[in-house]
Amino acid sequence: MILICFLPEEYLPCRKGKIFSVAVWNFCVFELYLAHIIILSNVFMKKLILCALLVLSVLTLNAQQYFNKIWDRCDVKDAFYEVSSEKNENKEYKVFRITNGERVGLGGTYRTEDFKNGVLCYFNSAGDTLNLDTYANGLPNGIEKNWHRTGEKFCVRNKKDGKFDGDAEYFFPNGQMSAKILYSEGEIKDESYWNEDGRPMTNIKEANRRAEYPGKDKFSEFVARSLIYPTHLRNLGIQGRVVLSFSVQKDGSLADIKVIKSAHPDLDKEAIRVIAKSKKWLPEKAFNQTVNVRFVFPVTFLLPDPRAGYSNNRTGSSNNNGSAQSRISNTRTY
């Protein structure tokens, strides 16, 4: 192999005005060529790695599909369902309900290629069926069945174009019926309730009740009053919005506190600390049964505006020269 290498004049090896010997010159050319090859190899490898990472990121982004509540494809920020792009070994698509791009609740499966028509099933961590919903034209149509997390039947009801229609029956874990409701196009036409021992319930207003933080103080006010703005983040001017979710259990305690959207690890930690301090709530009741229910709760950490006389403390409560905003939304799981 003949190597031809062109070098600029400044690379010509000279010593006191004399050219090196041919042997030394050839050796220098070889060293420069070798160095050039090594440099090119490094540049090529870096580009190859960058390309591989780019392809991997694209594949990861395309690994999921996103749909709204009526199974129209949409961006992740507007999505209600996240679906795997390929079927699993059982020829099923994996489905998750999502909020703000984050998964909430347990996973389910869907079998048909047309997501607007088919049967969606959700399971607990042990693989037991919790919910079965039949879809047509993107909306629930037909029989819906739900089970208690312990495996017993919870309810059987019918839906038409996404609305309850016809008889709906609800059951305690012991098998006793707790409620029977007649719906027409989503509206209640008649309702009856029973206690767990089979006795009819006389005051039906007590059969359904939202979970509630006790006392006069609202939960958001309790959180804003209890938050302590981390000093080092305050000094750095770091603010942010932490979105949490938690479950109000049947005994009123709070459990399964999770960060859905992070602002900063230390802001997340402070928000979780305060939520965990909450006293017990009045638990949720649905169809004359005490049930667990999940809430989504955003907390915004704010620092005072530097303009004189201006306050951004919208909750009226602050700690450690910072403030918190919050509001709560209920996401029923039954």
mmCIF file of C-alpha atoms in Angstrom:
data_model
loop_
_atom_site.group_PDB
_atom_site.id
_atom_site.type_symbol
_atom_site.label_atom_id
_atom_site.label_comp_id
_atom_site.label_asym_id
_atom_site.label_seq_id
_atom_site.Cartn_x
_atom_site.Cartn_y
_atom_site.Cartn_z
ATOM 1 C CA MET A 1 0.000 0.000 0.000
ATOM 2 C CA ILE A 2 1.324 3.444 -0.950
ATOM 3 C CA LEU A 3 0.489 6.259 1.467
ATOM 4 C CA ILE A 4 0.399 9.807 0.153
ATOM 5 C CA CYS A 5 0.093 12.485 2.806
ATOM 6 C CA PHE A 6 -0.025 16.216 2.156
ATOM 7 C CA LEU A 7 1.121 18.427 4.995
ATOM 8 C CA PRO A 8 1.174 22.212 5.307
ATOM 9 C CA GLU A 9 4.562 23.857 5.493
ATOM 10 C CA GLU A 10 4.398 24.401 9.241
ATOM 11 C CA TYR A 11 4.448 20.608 9.691
ATOM 12 C CA LEU A 12 7.689 20.177 7.724
ATOM 13 C CA PRO A 13 10.291 18.957 10.243
ATOM 14 C CA CYS A 14 13.300 21.283 10.326
ATOM 15 C CA ARG A 15 16.153 21.694 12.707
ATOM 16 C CA LYS A 16 18.493 24.632 12.353
ATOM 17 C CA GLY A 17 17.449 25.085 8.742
ATOM 18 C CA LYS A 18 18.149 21.478 7.709
ATOM 19 C CA ILE A 19 15.688 18.892 6.541
ATOM 20 C CA PHE A 20 15.599 15.624 8.446
ATOM 21 C CA SER A 21 16.748 12.461 6.766
ATOM 22 C CA VAL A 22 14.305 10.551 4.548
ATOM 23 C CA ALA A 23 13.969 7.803 7.167
ATOM 24 C CA VAL A 24 13.129 10.279 9.886
ATOM 25 C CA TRP A 25 10.733 12.097 7.533
ATOM 26 C CA ASN A 26 8.907 8.866 6.669
ATOM 27 C CA PHE A 27 8.651 8.000 10.351
ATOM 28 C CA CYS A 28 7.155 11.432 11.118
ATOM 29 C CA VAL A 29 4.646 11.085 8.286
ATOM 30 C CA PHE A 30 3.630 7.657 9.606
ATOM 31 C CA GLU A 31 3.143 9.008 13.136
ATOM 32 C CA LEU A 32 1.023 11.887 11.857
ATOM 33 C CA TYR A 33 -1.053 9.508 9.741
ATOM 34 C CA LEU A 34 -1.576 7.197 12.700
ATOM 35 C CA ALA A 35 -2.618 10.116 14.890
ATOM 36 C CA HIS A 36 -4.999 11.294 12.160
ATOM 37 C CA ILE A 37 -6.564 7.822 11.924
ATOM 38 C CA ILE A 38 -7.050 7.706 15.712
ATOM 39 C CA ILE A 39 -8.685 11.150 15.707
ATOM 40 C CA LEU A 40 -11.005 10.196 12.847
ATOM 41 C CA SER A 41 -11.879 6.935 14.630
ATOM 42 C CA ASN A 42 -12.776 8.791 17.814
ATOM 43 C CA VAL A 43 -14.914 11.288 15.910
ATOM 44 C CA PHE A 44 -16.645 8.444 14.044
ATOM 45 C CA MET A 45 -17.341 6.523 17.275
ATOM 46 C CA LYS A 46 -18.770 9.617 18.948
ATOM 47 C CA LYS A 47 -21.081 10.225 15.996
ATOM 48 C CA LEU A 48 -22.057 6.554 15.976
ATOM 49 C CA ILE A 49 -22.916 6.647 19.683
ATOM 50 C CA LEU A 50 -24.938 9.849 19.234
ATOM 51 C CA CYS A 51 -26.847 8.291 16.352
ATOM 52 C CA ALA A 52 -27.543 5.158 18.404
ATOM 53 C CA LEU A 53 -28.829 7.238 21.319
ATOM 54 C CA LEU A 54 -31.031 9.255 18.964
ATOM 55 C CA VAL A 55 -32.512 6.105 17.436
ATOM 56 C CA LEU A 56 -33.058 4.621 20.899
ATOM 57 C CA SER A 57 -34.845 7.761 22.109
ATOM 58 C CA VAL A 58 -37.101 7.748 19.039
ATOM 59 C CA LEU A 59 -37.923 4.079 19.568
ATOM 60 C CA THR A 60 -38.689 4.752 23.232
ATOM 61 C CA LEU A 61 -41.020 7.624 22.339
ATOM 62 C CA ASN A 62 -42.782 5.461 19.782
ATOM 63 C CA ALA A 63 -43.108 2.550 22.215
ATOM 64 C CA GLN A 64 -46.388 3.966 23.555
ATOM 65 C CA GLN A 65 -49.626 5.197 22.024
ATOM 66 C CA TYR A 66 -51.841 7.832 23.626
ATOM 67 C CA PHE A 67 -55.635 8.235 23.493
ATOM 68 C CA ASN A 68 -58.242 10.508 25.056
ATOM 69 C CA LYS A 69 -61.365 9.278 26.878
ATOM 70 C CA ILE A 70 -63.184 8.376 23.657
ATOM 71 C CA TRP A 71 -60.146 6.575 22.217
ATOM 72 C CA ASP A 72 -59.077 9.232 19.732
ATOM 73 C CA ARG A 73 -55.301 9.444 19.321
ATOM 74 C CA CYS A 74 -53.779 12.501 20.979
ATOM 75 C CA ASP A 75 -50.609 13.963 22.508
ATOM 76 C CA VAL A 76 -49.412 12.620 25.843
ATOM 77 C CA LYS A 77 -50.374 15.868 27.635
ATOM 78 C CA ASP A 78 -54.031 15.387 26.635
ATOM 79 C CA ALA A 79 -54.130 11.612 27.076
ATOM 80 C CA PHE A 80 -56.380 9.537 29.332
ATOM 81 C CA TYR A 81 -54.996 6.157 28.176
ATOM 82 C CA GLU A 82 -51.444 5.002 27.482
ATOM 83 C CA VAL A 83 -51.235 1.866 25.318
ATOM 84 C CA SER A 84 -48.247 -0.269 24.373
ATOM 85 C CA SER A 85 -47.378 -0.129 20.673
ATOM 86 C CA GLU A 86 -47.138 -3.926 20.378
ATOM 87 C CA LYS A 87 -49.099 -6.844 21.806
ATOM 88 C CA ASN A 88 -47.672 -9.081 24.535
ATOM 89 C CA GLU A 89 -47.300 -12.867 24.409
ATOM 90 C CA ASN A 90 -51.050 -13.223 25.074
ATOM 91 C CA LYS A 91 -51.823 -11.042 22.024
ATOM 92 C CA GLU A 92 -53.023 -8.198 24.247
ATOM 93 C CA TYR A 93 -52.149 -4.522 24.401
ATOM 94 C CA LYS A 94 -51.104 -3.203 27.807
ATOM 95 C CA VAL A 95 -53.210 -0.213 28.913
ATOM 96 C CA PHE A 96 -52.697 2.364 31.680
ATOM 97 C CA ARG A 97 -54.809 5.303 32.727
ATOM 98 C CA ILE A 98 -52.686 8.450 32.913
ATOM 99 C CA THR A 99 -52.930 11.995 34.282
ATOM 100 C CA ASN A 100 -50.531 14.735 33.199
ATOM 101 C CA GLY A 101 -48.537 12.110 31.335
ATOM 102 C CA GLU A 102 -48.043 9.976 34.468
ATOM 103 C CA ARG A 103 -49.560 6.539 35.097
ATOM 104 C CA VAL A 104 -52.214 6.322 37.799
ATOM 105 C CA GLY A 105 -53.735 3.110 39.071
ATOM 106 C CA LEU A 106 -53.123 -0.417 37.891
ATOM 107 C CA GLY A 107 -52.626 -1.681 34.358
ATOM 108 C CA GLY A 108 -55.118 -3.367 32.079
ATOM 109 C CA THR A 109 -55.339 -5.129 28.724
ATOM 110 C CA TYR A 110 -57.058 -4.572 25.372
ATOM 111 C CA ARG A 111 -57.197 -7.190 22.602
ATOM 112 C CA THR A 112 -58.675 -5.601 19.501
ATOM 113 C CA GLU A 113 -56.717 -3.615 16.912
ATOM 114 C CA ASP A 114 -59.499 -1.020 16.827
ATOM 115 C CA PHE A 115 -59.338 0.607 20.249
ATOM 116 C CA LYS A 116 -62.773 2.174 19.838
ATOM 117 C CA ASN A 117 -64.379 -1.281 19.920
ATOM 118 C CA GLY A 118 -63.478 -4.065 22.317
ATOM 119 C CA VAL A 119 -63.204 -5.124 25.959
ATOM 120 C CA LEU A 120 -60.900 -3.360 28.423
ATOM 121 C CA CYS A 121 -59.905 -5.279 31.564
ATOM 122 C CA TYR A 122 -58.019 -3.998 34.614
ATOM 123 C CA PHE A 123 -56.245 -6.249 37.110
ATOM 124 C CA ASN A 124 -54.748 -6.009 40.584
ATOM 125 C CA SER A 125 -51.104 -6.828 41.321
ATOM 126 C CA ALA A 126 -52.028 -10.503 41.845
ATOM 127 C CA GLY A 127 -53.589 -10.713 38.393
ATOM 128 C CA ASP A 128 -57.220 -10.813 39.573
ATOM 129 C CA THR A 129 -59.765 -8.925 37.442
ATOM 130 C CA LEU A 130 -60.961 -5.656 39.003
ATOM 131 C CA ASN A 131 -62.862 -4.075 36.137
ATOM 132 C CA LEU A 132 -64.285 -5.166 32.795
ATOM 133 C CA ASP A 133 -65.697 -2.580 30.364
ATOM 134 C CA THR A 134 -67.109 -3.110 26.859
ATOM 135 C CA TYR A 135 -66.508 -0.335 24.290
ATOM 136 C CA ALA A 136 -68.297 0.494 21.033
ATOM 137 C CA ASN A 137 -67.598 3.575 18.917
ATOM 138 C CA GLY A 138 -65.133 4.798 21.521
ATOM 139 C CA LEU A 139 -67.641 4.819 24.392
ATOM 140 C CA PRO A 140 -68.616 2.266 27.052
ATOM 141 C CA ASN A 141 -71.551 0.266 25.666
ATOM 142 C CA GLY A 142 -72.850 -2.878 27.306
ATOM 143 C CA ILE A 143 -72.200 -4.674 30.563
ATOM 144 C CA GLU A 144 -69.628 -3.321 33.027
ATOM 145 C CA LYS A 145 -68.448 -5.513 35.898
ATOM 146 C CA ASN A 146 -66.344 -4.527 38.908
ATOM 147 C CA TRP A 147 -64.860 -6.586 41.719
ATOM 148 C CA HIS A 148 -63.672 -5.782 45.230
ATOM 149 C CA ARG A 149 -59.888 -5.870 45.602
ATOM 150 C CA THR A 150 -60.357 -9.010 47.672
ATOM 151 C CA GLY A 151 -61.985 -10.736 44.686
ATOM 152 C CA GLU A 152 -65.713 -10.573 45.497
ATOM 153 C CA LYS A 153 -68.225 -9.056 43.078
ATOM 154 C CA PHE A 154 -68.795 -5.321 43.611
ATOM 155 C CA CYS A 155 -71.229 -4.325 40.882
ATOM 156 C CA VAL A 156 -72.877 -5.225 37.584
ATOM 157 C CA ARG A 157 -74.270 -2.364 35.495
ATOM 158 C CA ASN A 158 -75.050 -1.430 31.915
ATOM 159 C CA LYS A 159 -73.879 1.533 29.865
ATOM 160 C CA LYS A 160 -75.219 3.038 26.665
ATOM 161 C CA ASP A 161 -73.094 5.573 24.785
ATOM 162 C CA GLY A 162 -71.020 6.118 27.908
ATOM 163 C CA LYS A 163 -73.987 6.665 30.253
ATOM 164 C CA PHE A 164 -75.514 4.317 32.811
ATOM 165 C CA ASP A 165 -78.741 2.815 31.507
ATOM 166 C CA GLY A 166 -81.010 0.193 33.051
ATOM 167 C CA ASP A 167 -80.519 -1.638 36.349
ATOM 168 C CA ALA A 168 -77.269 -1.414 38.309
ATOM 169 C CA GLU A 169 -76.646 -3.729 41.277
ATOM 170 C CA TYR A 170 -73.988 -3.279 43.971
ATOM 171 C CA PHE A 171 -72.832 -5.848 46.537
ATOM 172 C CA PHE A 172 -70.994 -5.997 49.883
ATOM 173 C CA PRO A 173 -68.043 -8.411 50.062
ATOM 174 C CA ASN A 174 -70.304 -10.894 51.899
ATOM 175 C CA GLY A 175 -72.581 -11.041 48.810
ATOM 176 C CA GLN A 176 -75.449 -8.997 50.323
ATOM 177 C CA MET A 177 -76.796 -6.367 47.906
ATOM 178 C CA SER A 178 -76.025 -2.823 49.080
ATOM 179 C CA ALA A 179 -77.817 -0.876 46.352
ATOM 180 C CA LYS A 180 -80.041 -1.249 43.315
ATOM 181 C CA ILE A 181 -80.375 1.754 41.032
ATOM 182 C CA LEU A 182 -82.450 2.247 37.900
ATOM 183 C CA TYR A 183 -80.830 4.582 35.367
ATOM 184 C CA SER A 184 -82.130 6.135 32.173
ATOM 185 C CA GLU A 185 -79.567 7.903 29.976
ATOM 186 C CA GLY A 186 -77.352 8.503 32.992
ATOM 187 C CA GLU A 187 -80.074 9.818 35.293
ATOM 188 C CA ILE A 188 -81.293 8.017 38.420
ATOM 189 C CA LYS A 189 -84.972 7.089 38.185
ATOM 190 C CA ASP A 190 -85.229 4.882 41.258
ATOM 191 C CA GLU A 191 -82.872 3.709 44.020
ATOM 192 C CA SER A 192 -82.922 1.347 46.994
ATOM 193 C CA TYR A 193 -80.247 0.601 49.612
ATOM 194 C CA TRP A 194 -79.599 -2.130 52.191
ATOM 195 C CA ASN A 195 -77.262 -2.554 55.137
ATOM 196 C CA GLU A 196 -74.736 -5.372 55.298
ATOM 197 C CA ASP A 197 -77.090 -7.460 57.450
ATOM 198 C CA GLY A 198 -79.832 -7.197 54.798
ATOM 199 C CA ARG A 199 -81.995 -4.576 56.510
ATOM 200 C CA PRO A 200 -83.349 -1.846 54.190
ATOM 201 C CA MET A 201 -81.730 1.571 54.640
ATOM 202 C CA THR A 202 -84.232 4.264 55.574
ATOM 203 C CA ASN A 203 -82.118 7.431 55.216
ATOM 204 C CA ILE A 204 -80.793 7.057 51.690
ATOM 205 C CA LYS A 205 -78.997 10.409 51.881
ATOM 206 C CA GLU A 206 -76.357 8.662 54.007
ATOM 207 C CA ALA A 207 -75.692 6.064 51.320
ATOM 208 C CA ASN A 208 -73.329 8.287 49.291
ATOM 209 C CA ARG A 209 -70.838 10.720 50.791
ATOM 210 C CA ARG A 210 -67.622 12.331 49.583
ATOM 211 C CA ALA A 211 -64.453 11.842 51.619
ATOM 212 C CA GLU A 212 -63.846 14.958 53.692
ATOM 213 C CA TYR A 213 -61.060 16.478 55.755
ATOM 214 C CA PRO A 214 -62.427 17.013 59.293
ATOM 215 C CA GLY A 215 -62.956 20.314 61.071
ATOM 216 C CA LYS A 216 -63.410 23.847 59.821
ATOM 217 C CA ASP A 217 -59.961 24.073 58.242
ATOM 218 C CA LYS A 218 -59.871 23.028 54.629
ATOM 219 C CA PHE A 219 -57.210 20.537 53.679
ATOM 220 C CA SER A 220 -55.447 22.989 51.345
ATOM 221 C CA GLU A 221 -55.248 25.515 54.160
ATOM 222 C CA PHE A 222 -53.782 22.894 56.490
ATOM 223 C CA VAL A 223 -51.113 22.054 53.907
ATOM 224 C CA ALA A 224 -50.238 25.707 53.192
ATOM 225 C CA ARG A 225 -50.005 26.437 56.916
ATOM 226 C CA SER A 226 -47.793 23.410 57.598
ATOM 227 C CA LEU A 227 -45.334 23.659 54.704
ATOM 228 C CA ILE A 228 -41.813 24.857 55.472
ATOM 229 C CA TYR A 229 -40.005 26.254 52.438
ATOM 230 C CA PRO A 230 -36.539 24.611 52.268
ATOM 231 C CA THR A 231 -34.034 27.353 53.155
ATOM 232 C CA HIS A 232 -31.404 26.419 50.567
ATOM 233 C CA LEU A 233 -33.997 26.412 47.775
ATOM 234 C CA ARG A 234 -35.378 29.743 48.931
ATOM 235 C CA ASN A 235 -31.855 31.223 48.855
ATOM 236 C CA LEU A 236 -31.369 29.871 45.308
ATOM 237 C CA GLY A 237 -34.716 31.262 44.192
ATOM 238 C CA ILE A 238 -36.058 27.818 43.276
ATOM 239 C CA GLN A 239 -39.845 27.556 43.029
ATOM 240 C CA GLY A 240 -42.087 24.874 41.586
ATOM 241 C CA ARG A 241 -45.321 22.911 41.488
ATOM 242 C CA VAL A 242 -45.487 19.424 42.981
ATOM 243 C CA VAL A 243 -48.440 17.243 41.975
ATOM 244 C CA LEU A 244 -49.215 14.466 44.456
ATOM 245 C CA SER A 245 -51.787 11.715 44.639
ATOM 246 C CA PHE A 246 -52.913 9.820 47.720
ATOM 247 C CA SER A 247 -55.609 7.409 48.786
ATOM 248 C CA VAL A 248 -58.123 7.957 51.590
ATOM 249 C CA GLN A 249 -58.622 4.517 53.095
ATOM 250 C CA LYS A 250 -61.794 3.041 54.545
ATOM 251 C CA ASP A 251 -60.608 3.945 58.067
ATOM 252 C CA GLY A 252 -59.946 7.572 57.033
ATOM 253 C CA SER A 253 -56.160 7.326 57.003
ATOM 254 C CA LEU A 254 -54.062 8.511 54.052
ATOM 255 C CA ALA A 255 -51.931 5.980 52.184
ATOM 256 C CA ASP A 256 -49.953 5.456 48.998
ATOM 257 C CA ILE A 257 -48.728 9.051 48.718
ATOM 258 C CA LYS A 258 -47.028 9.465 45.337
ATOM 259 C CA VAL A 259 -45.393 12.252 43.360
ATOM 260 C CA ILE A 260 -47.082 12.467 39.960
ATOM 261 C CA LYS A 261 -45.120 15.499 38.826
ATOM 262 C CA SER A 262 -41.885 16.588 40.495
ATOM 263 C CA ALA A 263 -40.663 20.162 40.979
ATOM 264 C CA HIS A 264 -37.443 19.461 42.915
ATOM 265 C CA PRO A 265 -36.581 16.456 45.121
ATOM 266 C CA ASP A 266 -36.574 18.601 48.275
ATOM 267 C CA LEU A 267 -39.868 20.317 47.405
ATOM 268 C CA ASP A 268 -41.349 16.871 46.716
ATOM 269 C CA LYS A 269 -40.092 15.627 50.069
ATOM 270 C CA GLU A 270 -41.591 18.575 51.950
ATOM 271 C CA ALA A 271 -44.973 18.186 50.257
ATOM 272 C CA ILE A 272 -45.053 14.467 51.095
ATOM 273 C CA ARG A 273 -44.028 15.171 54.713
ATOM 274 C CA VAL A 274 -46.979 17.499 55.250
ATOM 275 C CA ILE A 275 -49.544 15.241 53.546
ATOM 276 C CA ALA A 276 -48.401 12.330 55.716
ATOM 277 C CA LYS A 277 -49.085 14.435 58.849
ATOM 278 C CA SER A 278 -52.775 14.816 58.037
ATOM 279 C CA LYS A 279 -55.266 13.630 60.611
ATOM 280 C CA LYS A 280 -57.820 11.027 59.579
ATOM 281 C CA TRP A 281 -60.535 11.993 57.131
ATOM 282 C CA LEU A 282 -64.215 11.133 57.110
ATOM 283 C CA PRO A 283 -64.055 8.231 54.622
ATOM 284 C CA GLU A 284 -65.939 8.018 51.337
ATOM 285 C CA LYS A 285 -69.220 6.143 51.024
ATOM 286 C CA ALA A 286 -70.628 4.916 47.734
ATOM 287 C CA PHE A 287 -73.732 2.776 47.249
ATOM 288 C CA ASN A 288 -73.909 2.411 51.063
ATOM 289 C CA GLN A 289 -70.379 0.974 51.248
ATOM 290 C CA THR A 290 -67.288 2.572 52.742
ATOM 291 C CA VAL A 291 -64.714 2.672 49.955
ATOM 292 C CA ASN A 292 -61.153 3.775 49.274
ATOM 293 C CA VAL A 293 -60.841 6.820 47.051
ATOM 294 C CA ARG A 294 -57.884 8.530 45.404
ATOM 295 C CA PHE A 295 -57.195 12.265 45.274
ATOM 296 C CA VAL A 296 -54.881 14.364 43.109
ATOM 297 C CA PHE A 297 -53.394 17.315 44.969
ATOM 298 C CA PRO A 298 -51.064 19.978 43.482
ATOM 299 C CA VAL A 299 -48.903 22.134 45.756
ATOM 300 C CA THR A 300 -47.200 25.237 44.341
ATOM 301 C CA PHE A 301 -44.173 26.629 46.184
ATOM 302 C CA LEU A 302 -43.870 30.386 45.646
ATOM 303 C CA LEU A 303 -41.315 32.976 46.722
ATOM 304 C CA PRO A 304 -42.241 36.623 47.429
ATOM 305 C CA ASP A 305 -42.171 38.920 44.413
ATOM 306 C CA PRO A 306 -39.225 41.351 44.693
ATOM 307 C CA ARG A 307 -41.472 44.319 43.861
ATOM 308 C CA ALA A 308 -42.208 46.373 46.954
ATOM 309 C CA GLY A 309 -45.670 45.954 48.407
ATOM 310 C CA TYR A 310 -46.523 42.993 46.196
ATOM 311 C CA SER A 311 -47.583 39.639 47.622
ATOM 312 C CA ASN A 312 -48.065 36.384 45.744
ATOM 313 C CA ASN A 313 -49.299 34.424 48.743
ATOM 314 C CA ARG A 314 -52.696 33.413 47.397
ATOM 315 C CA THR A 315 -53.529 31.016 50.212
ATOM 316 C CA GLY A 316 -52.952 33.536 52.999
ATOM 317 C CA SER A 317 -50.469 31.196 54.703
ATOM 318 C CA SER A 318 -46.711 31.108 54.443
ATOM 319 C CA ASN A 319 -43.682 29.680 56.180
ATOM 320 C CA ASN A 320 -40.008 30.516 55.979
ATOM 321 C CA ASN A 321 -40.483 33.378 53.464
ATOM 322 C CA GLY A 322 -42.347 31.224 50.965
ATOM 323 C CA SER A 323 -45.957 30.343 50.254
ATOM 324 C CA ALA A 324 -48.051 27.457 48.974
ATOM 325 C CA GLN A 325 -51.056 27.207 46.693
ATOM 326 C CA SER A 326 -53.117 24.058 46.443
ATOM 327 C CA ARG A 327 -56.409 22.606 45.304
ATOM 328 C CA ILE A 328 -57.731 19.080 45.526
ATOM 329 C CA SER A 329 -59.615 16.889 43.071
ATOM 330 C CA ASN A 330 -61.272 13.559 43.687
ATOM 331 C CA THR A 331 -60.689 10.637 41.322
ATOM 332 C CA ARG A 332 -63.140 7.909 42.291
ATOM 333 C CA THR A 333 -61.902 4.353 41.904
ATOM 334 C CA TYR A 334 -65.238 2.500 42.055
#
